[in-house]
Amino acid sequence: MKLTPEEQDMLIGKHGKAAQKSMEILTTLGGIFDAKCMVDVYSVQIAGVSYANLGEAGLEFLSEMAEDGKVKVLTTLNPAGMDRENWQTLGINDEFAKNQIRVIDAFAKMGIITTCSCTPYFIGNVPHFGQHIAWAESSAVCYANSVIGARTNREGGPSALASALTGKTPKYGYHLDENRHGQVSIRVNAQVKGTDGFGVLGKAIGDKLIKLGKNIPFITGIPSATVEELKSFCASIATYGGTALFHMEGITPEFDRYPKPGGNVSEINQEDLEKARFELVDDGLEIDFVSIGCPHASISEIEKIASLLKGKKVKKEFWITTARPIKRIADEAGYSKIIEDTGAKFAADTCCVVAPIKGHFKGMMVDSAKACYYGRAKNKFKVKIGTIEECVEEATK
Ligand code: F3S
């Protein structure tokens, strides 16, 4: 790989040990994927922040990098294992909290902004069209590539940190035009609405892509979609289809930039959506936990939850998961008080998947197809998907 003099200097240790280690990681990665050079990145988003994922080995790596490492570009974090202010009321034990704080402190020492969120694009980590970035969270990667038109591969924890400490990433994969073309046309012949509806669509298309062995769909038949619907769709298609980039006719910014895929057009009809929704509801379900905010809730979703909950009392554990800066806006707007007066809880910085809550609940209701997948796989909950209105109704009945 051709390196600039600055990149060479990093590689031979002139910029310190952490930058050297980072450049070693990035050149190795670039070598594997046959990258010709590095590219400057505008921002980084790091995943694998929960102590439950990192453990002592991961923490040791971070502490080493933090000895002399300092970020070169705007860098934010994915959700951590707990709400950093409100962890006790969410049932997180002291030992876990102590270790999670050690993790966050190591990131902070490197100059990383410790807002822990999977929707960095709601809180100031917002690239513009065509910009190169190095993000790690799968739903945010899909959103950045598809909805914003920025360019990122799906980074792992170490490679994202390496990009943060050097401001570089190897130029391969989704950084290159030739790898951003749609591979298969999918026509949606059904009405889709709501975060749950777009999550169900993401699962239906994701399942189809796996069968077809493709991962960049060119989707037609969707007349409009809100930001919240697109974030839910991105999370779902990334989960079920492994998709990091899609094009949606009339909606995403690169839909007419590349030639349309040839070959057959696959169809998604009402029946496919009903089947996908049916698969997101478990038998023998006993719901004792409701969670909204996967990916992290926007201020508009929080406003909606507040208006639906106003004056009621919740009868089940009910979390609203969001980024802390969004929670602060909700505080100022008065939505937090309305929500907390009902007994519902904010879980900022974390979510129903990365928090260590396995065994705390039996059945979880959500509006997110991604949360269904990981609620089952990671926390062994039985799950049900529904609209935000149905989630609120379930929590209050
Ligand atoms: Fe975000 Fe957690 Fe969902 S990290 S995308 S809220 S599983």
Tab-separated table of C-alpha atoms and ligand atoms in Angstrom:
chain	number	residue	atom	x	y	z
A	1	MET	CA	0.000	0.000	0.000
A	2	LYS	CA	1.291	3.463	-0.862
A	3	LEU	CA	1.664	5.559	2.300
A	4	THR	CA	2.181	9.316	2.569
A	5	PRO	CA	5.263	10.565	4.481
A	6	GLU	CA	2.996	11.339	7.475
A	7	GLU	CA	1.548	7.809	7.441
A	8	GLN	CA	5.073	6.349	7.132
A	9	ASP	CA	6.138	8.407	10.155
A	10	MET	CA	3.229	7.032	12.170
A	11	LEU	CA	4.158	3.496	11.141
A	12	ILE	CA	7.744	3.833	12.332
A	13	GLY	CA	6.688	5.320	15.663
A	14	LYS	CA	7.431	9.013	15.183
A	15	HIS	CA	3.913	9.920	16.400
A	16	GLY	CA	4.036	7.694	19.473
A	17	LYS	CA	3.228	4.097	20.364
A	18	ALA	CA	-0.556	4.221	20.004
A	19	ALA	CA	-0.376	5.841	16.545
A	20	GLN	CA	2.218	3.239	15.527
A	21	LYS	CA	0.067	0.327	16.721
A	22	SER	CA	-2.931	1.911	14.970
A	23	MET	CA	-1.078	2.265	11.684
A	24	GLU	CA	0.020	-1.368	11.972
A	25	ILE	CA	-3.635	-2.415	12.370
A	26	LEU	CA	-4.736	-0.280	9.420
A	27	THR	CA	-1.942	-1.352	7.034
A	28	THR	CA	-2.595	-5.006	7.878
A	29	LEU	CA	-6.308	-4.514	7.185
A	30	GLY	CA	-5.517	-2.639	3.978
A	31	GLY	CA	-3.194	-5.460	2.913
A	32	ILE	CA	-5.908	-8.072	3.444
A	33	PHE	CA	-8.397	-6.110	1.315
A	34	ASP	CA	-5.873	-4.998	-1.276
A	35	ALA	CA	-6.252	-1.268	-0.570
A	36	LYS	CA	-3.970	0.905	-2.686
A	37	CYS	CA	-3.732	3.749	-0.157
A	38	MET	CA	-5.244	5.310	2.975
A	39	VAL	CA	-7.955	7.960	2.962
A	40	ASP	CA	-8.543	10.736	5.524
A	41	VAL	CA	-11.677	10.252	7.603
A	42	TYR	CA	-13.978	13.024	8.841
A	43	SER	CA	-15.176	11.120	11.893
A	44	VAL	CA	-15.160	7.830	13.774
A	45	GLN	CA	-17.808	5.934	15.726
A	46	ILE	CA	-16.526	3.140	17.980
A	47	ALA	CA	-18.571	0.052	18.925
A	48	GLY	CA	-17.855	-2.636	21.525
A	49	VAL	CA	-18.096	-0.192	24.426
A	50	SER	CA	-19.932	-2.378	26.940
A	51	TYR	CA	-17.674	-3.926	29.572
A	52	ALA	CA	-19.748	-7.082	29.017
A	53	ASN	CA	-18.241	-7.319	25.492
A	54	LEU	CA	-14.751	-6.033	26.253
A	55	GLY	CA	-13.887	-7.789	29.487
A	56	GLU	CA	-10.469	-7.312	31.106
A	57	ALA	CA	-8.552	-8.188	27.911
A	58	GLY	CA	-10.333	-5.456	25.940
A	59	LEU	CA	-9.860	-2.972	28.755
A	60	GLU	CA	-6.153	-3.745	28.879
A	61	PHE	CA	-5.831	-3.001	25.128
A	62	LEU	CA	-7.682	0.316	25.591
A	63	SER	CA	-5.541	1.308	28.579
A	64	GLU	CA	-2.377	0.626	26.563
A	65	MET	CA	-3.615	2.744	23.661
A	66	ALA	CA	-4.626	5.497	26.104
A	67	GLU	CA	-1.044	5.803	27.447
A	68	ASP	CA	-0.060	8.162	24.630
A	69	GLY	CA	-2.930	7.946	22.126
A	70	LYS	CA	-4.990	11.028	21.219
A	71	VAL	CA	-7.760	11.114	18.630
A	72	LYS	CA	-7.133	13.094	15.435
A	73	VAL	CA	-10.788	13.393	14.364
A	74	LEU	CA	-14.252	13.711	15.905
A	75	THR	CA	-14.945	10.372	17.615
A	76	THR	CA	-18.015	9.175	19.505
A	77	LEU	CA	-18.976	5.875	21.156
A	78	ASN	CA	-21.700	3.280	20.671
A	79	PRO	CA	-23.991	2.509	23.654
A	80	ALA	CA	-22.321	1.293	26.842
A	81	GLY	CA	-23.604	-1.363	29.228
A	82	MET	CA	-25.401	1.129	31.447
A	83	ASP	CA	-26.865	4.588	31.859
A	84	ARG	CA	-23.975	6.532	33.308
A	85	GLU	CA	-26.205	8.581	35.644
A	86	ASN	CA	-29.152	6.329	36.269
A	87	TRP	CA	-27.661	2.816	36.348
A	88	GLN	CA	-28.796	1.842	39.837
A	89	THR	CA	-32.506	2.284	39.084
A	90	LEU	CA	-32.074	0.110	35.981
A	91	GLY	CA	-30.834	-2.825	38.056
A	92	ILE	CA	-27.133	-2.734	37.089
A	93	ASN	CA	-24.813	-4.040	39.789
A	94	ASP	CA	-21.987	-2.005	41.377
A	95	GLU	CA	-19.199	-4.264	40.133
A	96	PHE	CA	-20.304	-3.959	36.504
A	97	ALA	CA	-20.765	-0.177	36.901
A	98	LYS	CA	-17.240	0.221	38.270
A	99	ASN	CA	-15.752	-1.635	35.310
A	100	GLN	CA	-17.926	0.179	32.761
A	101	ILE	CA	-16.670	3.501	34.163
A	102	ARG	CA	-13.050	2.302	33.738
A	103	VAL	CA	-13.812	1.619	30.063
A	104	ILE	CA	-15.371	5.049	29.499
A	105	ASP	CA	-12.465	6.736	31.309
A	106	ALA	CA	-9.942	5.030	29.009
A	107	PHE	CA	-11.835	6.297	25.948
A	108	ALA	CA	-12.112	9.797	27.466
A	109	LYS	CA	-8.357	9.892	28.101
A	110	MET	CA	-7.814	9.537	24.341
A	111	GLY	CA	-10.042	12.568	23.650
A	112	ILE	CA	-13.062	10.549	22.526
A	113	ILE	CA	-16.410	12.237	23.148
A	114	THR	CA	-18.109	9.811	25.487
A	115	THR	CA	-21.665	10.233	24.224
A	116	CYS	CA	-22.639	6.596	23.954
A	117	SER	CA	-25.106	6.300	21.119
A	118	CYS	CA	-25.878	4.244	18.025
A	119	THR	CA	-27.443	7.340	16.407
A	120	PRO	CA	-24.360	9.609	16.259
A	121	TYR	CA	-26.046	11.446	13.388
A	122	PHE	CA	-28.614	12.859	15.879
A	123	ILE	CA	-25.974	14.307	18.169
A	124	GLY	CA	-23.438	16.130	16.052
A	125	ASN	CA	-21.345	13.333	14.539
A	126	VAL	CA	-22.817	14.002	11.096
A	127	PRO	CA	-20.763	13.550	7.930
A	128	HIS	CA	-21.936	15.066	4.664
A	129	PHE	CA	-22.528	13.394	1.324
A	130	GLY	CA	-19.466	11.619	-0.052
A	131	GLN	CA	-17.308	12.092	3.053
A	132	HIS	CA	-15.145	9.186	4.219
A	133	ILE	CA	-15.695	8.028	7.794
A	134	ALA	CA	-14.858	4.962	9.911
A	135	TRP	CA	-17.930	3.848	11.834
A	136	ALA	CA	-18.542	0.542	13.567
A	137	GLU	CA	-22.181	0.179	14.664
A	138	SER	CA	-24.005	-1.778	11.924
A	139	SER	CA	-27.219	0.294	11.905
A	140	ALA	CA	-25.291	3.582	11.876
A	141	VAL	CA	-22.967	2.300	9.130
A	142	CYS	CA	-25.999	1.420	6.997
A	143	TYR	CA	-27.593	4.830	7.731
A	144	ALA	CA	-24.385	6.742	6.940
A	145	ASN	CA	-23.759	4.905	3.641
A	146	SER	CA	-27.350	4.774	2.444
A	147	VAL	CA	-29.299	7.711	3.880
A	148	ILE	CA	-26.496	10.288	4.155
A	149	GLY	CA	-24.359	9.033	1.263
A	150	ALA	CA	-21.155	9.115	3.331
A	151	ARG	CA	-18.669	6.245	2.883
A	152	THR	CA	-17.689	3.699	5.490
A	153	ASN	CA	-16.948	0.034	5.839
A	154	ARG	CA	-18.287	-1.681	8.920
A	155	GLU	CA	-15.336	-1.313	11.236
A	156	GLY	CA	-14.488	-3.532	14.173
A	157	GLY	CA	-13.655	-2.008	17.563
A	158	PRO	CA	-9.833	-2.028	17.108
A	159	SER	CA	-9.883	-0.731	13.503
A	160	ALA	CA	-12.287	2.102	14.410
A	161	LEU	CA	-10.048	3.103	17.321
A	162	ALA	CA	-7.013	2.927	15.023
A	163	SER	CA	-8.754	5.298	12.593
A	164	ALA	CA	-9.590	7.663	15.450
A	165	LEU	CA	-5.932	7.781	16.553
A	166	THR	CA	-4.579	8.367	13.037
A	167	GLY	CA	-7.437	10.065	11.141
A	168	LYS	CA	-7.034	7.439	8.382
A	169	THR	CA	-8.669	4.314	7.022
A	170	PRO	CA	-7.574	1.989	4.189
A	171	LYS	CA	-9.395	2.850	0.966
A	172	TYR	CA	-11.285	-0.288	-0.011
A	173	GLY	CA	-14.854	-1.640	0.066
A	174	TYR	CA	-17.573	1.016	0.392
A	175	HIS	CA	-15.030	3.836	0.068
A	176	LEU	CA	-14.815	3.055	-3.651
A	177	ASP	CA	-17.466	3.865	-6.292
A	178	GLU	CA	-17.216	0.439	-7.908
A	179	ASN	CA	-18.343	-1.287	-4.704
A	180	ARG	CA	-21.424	0.900	-4.158
A	181	HIS	CA	-23.564	-0.294	-7.084
A	182	GLY	CA	-26.907	-1.947	-6.375
A	183	GLN	CA	-26.673	-5.720	-6.920
A	184	VAL	CA	-30.321	-6.746	-7.025
A	185	SER	CA	-33.634	-4.944	-7.625
A	186	ILE	CA	-36.357	-5.394	-5.043
A	187	ARG	CA	-39.846	-4.015	-5.602
A	188	VAL	CA	-42.054	-3.464	-2.553
A	189	ASN	CA	-45.718	-4.032	-3.439
A	190	ALA	CA	-47.178	-3.252	-0.035
A	191	GLN	CA	-47.882	-0.321	2.241
A	192	VAL	CA	-45.206	0.183	4.876
A	193	LYS	CA	-45.346	2.616	7.750
A	194	GLY	CA	-44.038	3.235	11.256
A	195	THR	CA	-40.744	2.224	12.840
A	196	ASP	CA	-42.083	-1.290	13.409
A	197	GLY	CA	-43.331	-1.528	9.803
A	198	PHE	CA	-39.964	-0.485	8.367
A	199	GLY	CA	-38.240	-2.897	10.768
A	200	VAL	CA	-40.446	-5.711	9.453
A	201	LEU	CA	-39.614	-4.653	5.866
A	202	GLY	CA	-35.889	-4.707	6.737
A	203	LYS	CA	-36.253	-8.269	7.956
A	204	ALA	CA	-38.248	-9.369	4.876
A	205	ILE	CA	-35.686	-7.853	2.483
A	206	GLY	CA	-32.733	-8.970	4.631
A	207	ASP	CA	-33.965	-12.584	4.646
A	208	LYS	CA	-34.399	-12.422	0.853
A	209	LEU	CA	-30.890	-11.025	0.338
A	210	ILE	CA	-29.378	-13.864	2.341
A	211	LYS	CA	-31.212	-16.367	0.100
A	212	LEU	CA	-30.041	-14.529	-3.038
A	213	GLY	CA	-26.463	-14.192	-1.768
A	214	LYS	CA	-26.498	-10.396	-2.385
A	215	ASN	CA	-26.079	-7.479	-0.046
A	216	ILE	CA	-26.723	-4.150	-1.827
A	217	PRO	CA	-30.408	-3.948	-2.806
A	218	PHE	CA	-31.903	-1.350	-5.136
A	219	ILE	CA	-35.357	-0.884	-3.617
A	220	THR	CA	-38.395	0.581	-5.382
A	221	GLY	CA	-42.017	1.066	-4.353
A	222	ILE	CA	-41.493	3.119	-1.185
A	223	PRO	CA	-43.084	6.546	-1.745
A	224	SER	CA	-41.744	8.185	1.427
A	225	ALA	CA	-40.030	7.421	4.733
A	226	THR	CA	-39.255	9.464	7.853
A	227	VAL	CA	-35.814	9.649	9.430
A	228	GLU	CA	-37.050	7.389	12.248
A	229	GLU	CA	-38.474	4.836	9.806
A	230	LEU	CA	-35.171	4.797	7.902
A	231	LYS	CA	-33.115	4.328	11.074
A	232	SER	CA	-35.311	1.354	12.018
A	233	PHE	CA	-35.020	-0.049	8.474
A	234	CYS	CA	-31.217	0.339	8.521
A	235	ALA	CA	-30.940	-1.493	11.846
A	236	SER	CA	-33.134	-4.314	10.621
A	237	ILE	CA	-31.663	-4.866	7.139
A	238	ALA	CA	-28.154	-4.749	8.669
A	239	THR	CA	-29.190	-7.373	11.235
A	240	TYR	CA	-31.065	-9.792	8.986
A	241	GLY	CA	-29.303	-9.198	5.653
A	242	GLY	CA	-25.826	-8.084	6.731
A	243	THR	CA	-26.445	-4.983	4.594
A	244	ALA	CA	-24.241	-1.912	4.969
A	245	LEU	CA	-25.603	-0.024	1.944
A	246	PHE	CA	-28.915	0.080	0.081
A	247	HIS	CA	-30.411	2.374	-2.489
A	248	MET	CA	-34.080	3.385	-2.281
A	249	GLU	CA	-35.558	5.015	-5.355
A	250	GLY	CA	-36.487	8.664	-4.793
A	251	ILE	CA	-35.283	8.578	-1.170
A	252	THR	CA	-31.582	7.850	-0.778
A	253	PRO	CA	-29.061	10.233	-2.346
A	254	GLU	CA	-27.166	7.805	-4.609
A	255	PHE	CA	-30.137	5.886	-6.009
A	256	ASP	CA	-29.591	7.187	-9.557
A	257	ARG	CA	-25.814	7.548	-9.449
A	258	TYR	CA	-24.966	4.024	-10.621
A	259	PRO	CA	-26.450	1.747	-13.316
A	260	LYS	CA	-29.549	-0.135	-12.097
A	261	PRO	CA	-28.944	-3.818	-11.398
A	262	GLY	CA	-29.847	-6.131	-14.261
A	263	GLY	CA	-31.555	-9.515	-13.902
A	264	ASN	CA	-34.821	-10.387	-12.252
A	265	VAL	CA	-36.701	-8.042	-9.948
A	266	SER	CA	-37.575	-9.678	-6.627
A	267	GLU	CA	-40.889	-8.735	-5.071
A	268	ILE	CA	-41.877	-8.092	-1.480
A	269	ASN	CA	-45.646	-8.231	-1.076
A	270	GLN	CA	-48.085	-7.971	1.806
A	271	GLU	CA	-47.803	-11.696	2.504
A	272	ASP	CA	-44.001	-11.466	2.896
A	273	LEU	CA	-44.445	-8.668	5.416
A	274	GLU	CA	-47.080	-10.619	7.354
A	275	LYS	CA	-44.775	-13.643	7.488
A	276	ALA	CA	-41.842	-11.505	8.694
A	277	ARG	CA	-44.025	-9.886	11.365
A	278	PHE	CA	-45.351	-13.278	12.473
A	279	GLU	CA	-41.741	-14.420	12.966
A	280	LEU	CA	-41.126	-11.476	15.283
A	281	VAL	CA	-43.704	-12.612	17.830
A	282	ASP	CA	-42.874	-15.576	20.075
A	283	ASP	CA	-45.317	-18.194	21.303
A	284	GLY	CA	-46.056	-18.382	25.028
A	285	LEU	CA	-45.044	-14.776	25.508
A	286	GLU	CA	-45.496	-13.095	28.880
A	287	ILE	CA	-44.482	-9.443	28.527
A	288	ASP	CA	-42.884	-7.865	31.594
A	289	PHE	CA	-40.593	-5.384	29.822
A	290	VAL	CA	-41.227	-2.766	27.124
A	291	SER	CA	-38.442	-0.842	25.439
A	292	ILE	CA	-38.497	1.838	22.730
A	293	GLY	CA	-35.386	3.339	21.191
A	294	CYS	CA	-33.540	0.762	19.058
A	295	PRO	CA	-31.722	2.463	17.423
A	296	HIS	CA	-31.655	5.259	19.994
A	297	ALA	CA	-34.822	7.351	20.032
A	298	SER	CA	-34.994	10.741	18.316
A	299	ILE	CA	-36.472	13.770	20.070
A	300	SER	CA	-39.541	13.414	17.880
A	301	GLU	CA	-40.079	9.809	19.046
A	302	ILE	CA	-39.701	10.940	22.667
A	303	GLU	CA	-42.260	13.701	22.116
A	304	LYS	CA	-44.633	11.060	20.717
A	305	ILE	CA	-44.083	8.721	23.685
A	306	ALA	CA	-44.696	11.615	26.104
A	307	SER	CA	-47.966	12.508	24.412
A	308	LEU	CA	-49.133	8.863	24.434
A	309	LEU	CA	-48.154	8.341	28.082
A	310	LYS	CA	-49.350	11.662	29.489
A	311	GLY	CA	-51.406	11.249	32.667
A	312	LYS	CA	-51.094	7.415	32.712
A	313	LYS	CA	-49.134	5.053	34.948
A	314	VAL	CA	-46.984	2.248	33.584
A	315	LYS	CA	-47.514	-1.202	35.082
A	316	LYS	CA	-44.466	-2.881	33.545
A	317	GLU	CA	-40.790	-1.966	33.344
A	318	PHE	CA	-40.632	0.522	30.469
A	319	TRP	CA	-37.350	1.903	29.079
A	320	ILE	CA	-36.845	4.691	26.592
A	321	THR	CA	-33.302	4.325	25.277
A	322	THR	CA	-31.614	7.347	23.765
A	323	ALA	CA	-28.452	9.427	23.552
A	324	ARG	CA	-27.798	11.617	26.597
A	325	PRO	CA	-27.819	14.897	24.589
A	326	ILE	CA	-31.289	13.942	23.266
A	327	LYS	CA	-32.406	13.175	26.850
A	328	ARG	CA	-31.229	16.679	27.833
A	329	ILE	CA	-33.375	18.214	25.080
A	330	ALA	CA	-36.287	16.103	26.350
A	331	ASP	CA	-35.621	17.448	29.875
A	332	GLU	CA	-35.744	21.042	28.637
A	333	ALA	CA	-38.852	20.462	26.560
A	334	GLY	CA	-40.683	18.944	29.561
A	335	TYR	CA	-41.081	15.503	27.913
A	336	SER	CA	-38.860	13.753	30.479
A	337	LYS	CA	-41.017	14.857	33.403
A	338	ILE	CA	-44.202	13.685	31.671
A	339	ILE	CA	-42.593	10.317	30.928
A	340	GLU	CA	-40.935	9.818	34.327
A	341	ASP	CA	-44.128	10.796	36.194
A	342	THR	CA	-45.766	7.714	34.660
A	343	GLY	CA	-43.079	5.415	36.102
A	344	ALA	CA	-41.353	4.860	32.718
A	345	LYS	CA	-37.564	5.213	32.789
A	346	PHE	CA	-34.982	6.733	30.513
A	347	ALA	CA	-31.996	4.513	29.823
A	348	ALA	CA	-29.573	6.946	28.197
A	349	ASP	CA	-26.107	5.801	26.991
A	350	THR	CA	-27.284	2.166	26.784
A	351	CYS	CA	-30.029	-0.067	25.386
A	352	CYS	CA	-32.080	-3.200	26.017
A	353	VAL	CA	-29.452	-5.282	24.177
A	354	VAL	CA	-26.075	-4.068	25.449
A	355	ALA	CA	-27.150	-3.642	29.100
A	356	PRO	CA	-26.386	-6.801	31.126
A	357	ILE	CA	-30.043	-7.643	31.830
A	358	LYS	CA	-30.201	-11.318	30.880
A	359	GLY	CA	-32.486	-13.032	33.388
A	360	HIS	CA	-34.082	-9.745	34.536
A	361	PHE	CA	-37.182	-10.168	32.342
A	362	LYS	CA	-39.119	-12.912	30.556
A	363	GLY	CA	-40.806	-11.194	27.631
A	364	MET	CA	-39.950	-7.939	25.857
A	365	MET	CA	-42.136	-5.794	23.606
A	366	VAL	CA	-40.391	-3.393	21.222
A	367	ASP	CA	-41.024	-1.472	17.995
A	368	SER	CA	-37.685	-2.662	16.575
A	369	ALA	CA	-36.972	-5.783	14.511
A	370	LYS	CA	-33.286	-5.545	15.477
A	371	ALA	CA	-34.128	-5.542	19.195
A	372	CYS	CA	-36.239	-8.680	18.616
A	373	TYR	CA	-33.244	-10.472	17.108
A	374	TYR	CA	-30.755	-9.572	19.843
A	375	GLY	CA	-33.315	-9.702	22.657
A	376	ARG	CA	-33.730	-13.363	21.763
A	377	ALA	CA	-30.122	-14.163	20.874
A	378	LYS	CA	-28.306	-12.302	23.616
A	379	ASN	CA	-30.724	-11.882	26.509
A	380	LYS	CA	-32.873	-14.983	25.881
A	381	PHE	CA	-36.090	-12.947	26.120
A	382	LYS	CA	-39.251	-13.936	24.316
A	383	VAL	CA	-40.168	-10.991	22.092
A	384	LYS	CA	-42.983	-9.216	20.304
A	385	ILE	CA	-42.857	-6.371	17.805
A	386	GLY	CA	-45.577	-3.709	17.693
A	387	THR	CA	-46.183	-0.058	16.901
A	388	ILE	CA	-45.086	2.607	19.388
A	389	GLU	CA	-48.783	3.003	20.299
A	390	GLU	CA	-49.084	-0.745	20.989
A	391	CYS	CA	-45.910	-0.704	23.084
A	392	VAL	CA	-47.268	2.136	25.223
A	393	GLU	CA	-50.621	0.370	25.564
A	394	GLU	CA	-48.867	-2.847	26.662
A	395	ALA	CA	-46.800	-0.972	29.242
A	396	THR	CA	-49.849	0.719	30.760
A	397	LYS	CA	-52.347	-2.144	30.840
B	1	F3S	FE1	-28.577	0.695	19.158
B	1	F3S	FE2	-28.740	-1.134	20.977
B	1	F3S	FE3	-30.376	-1.182	18.957
B	1	F3S	S1	-26.883	-0.342	20.125
B	1	F3S	S2	-29.221	-0.294	17.292
B	1	F3S	S3	-30.266	0.406	20.539
B	1	F3S	S4	-29.383	-2.936	19.837
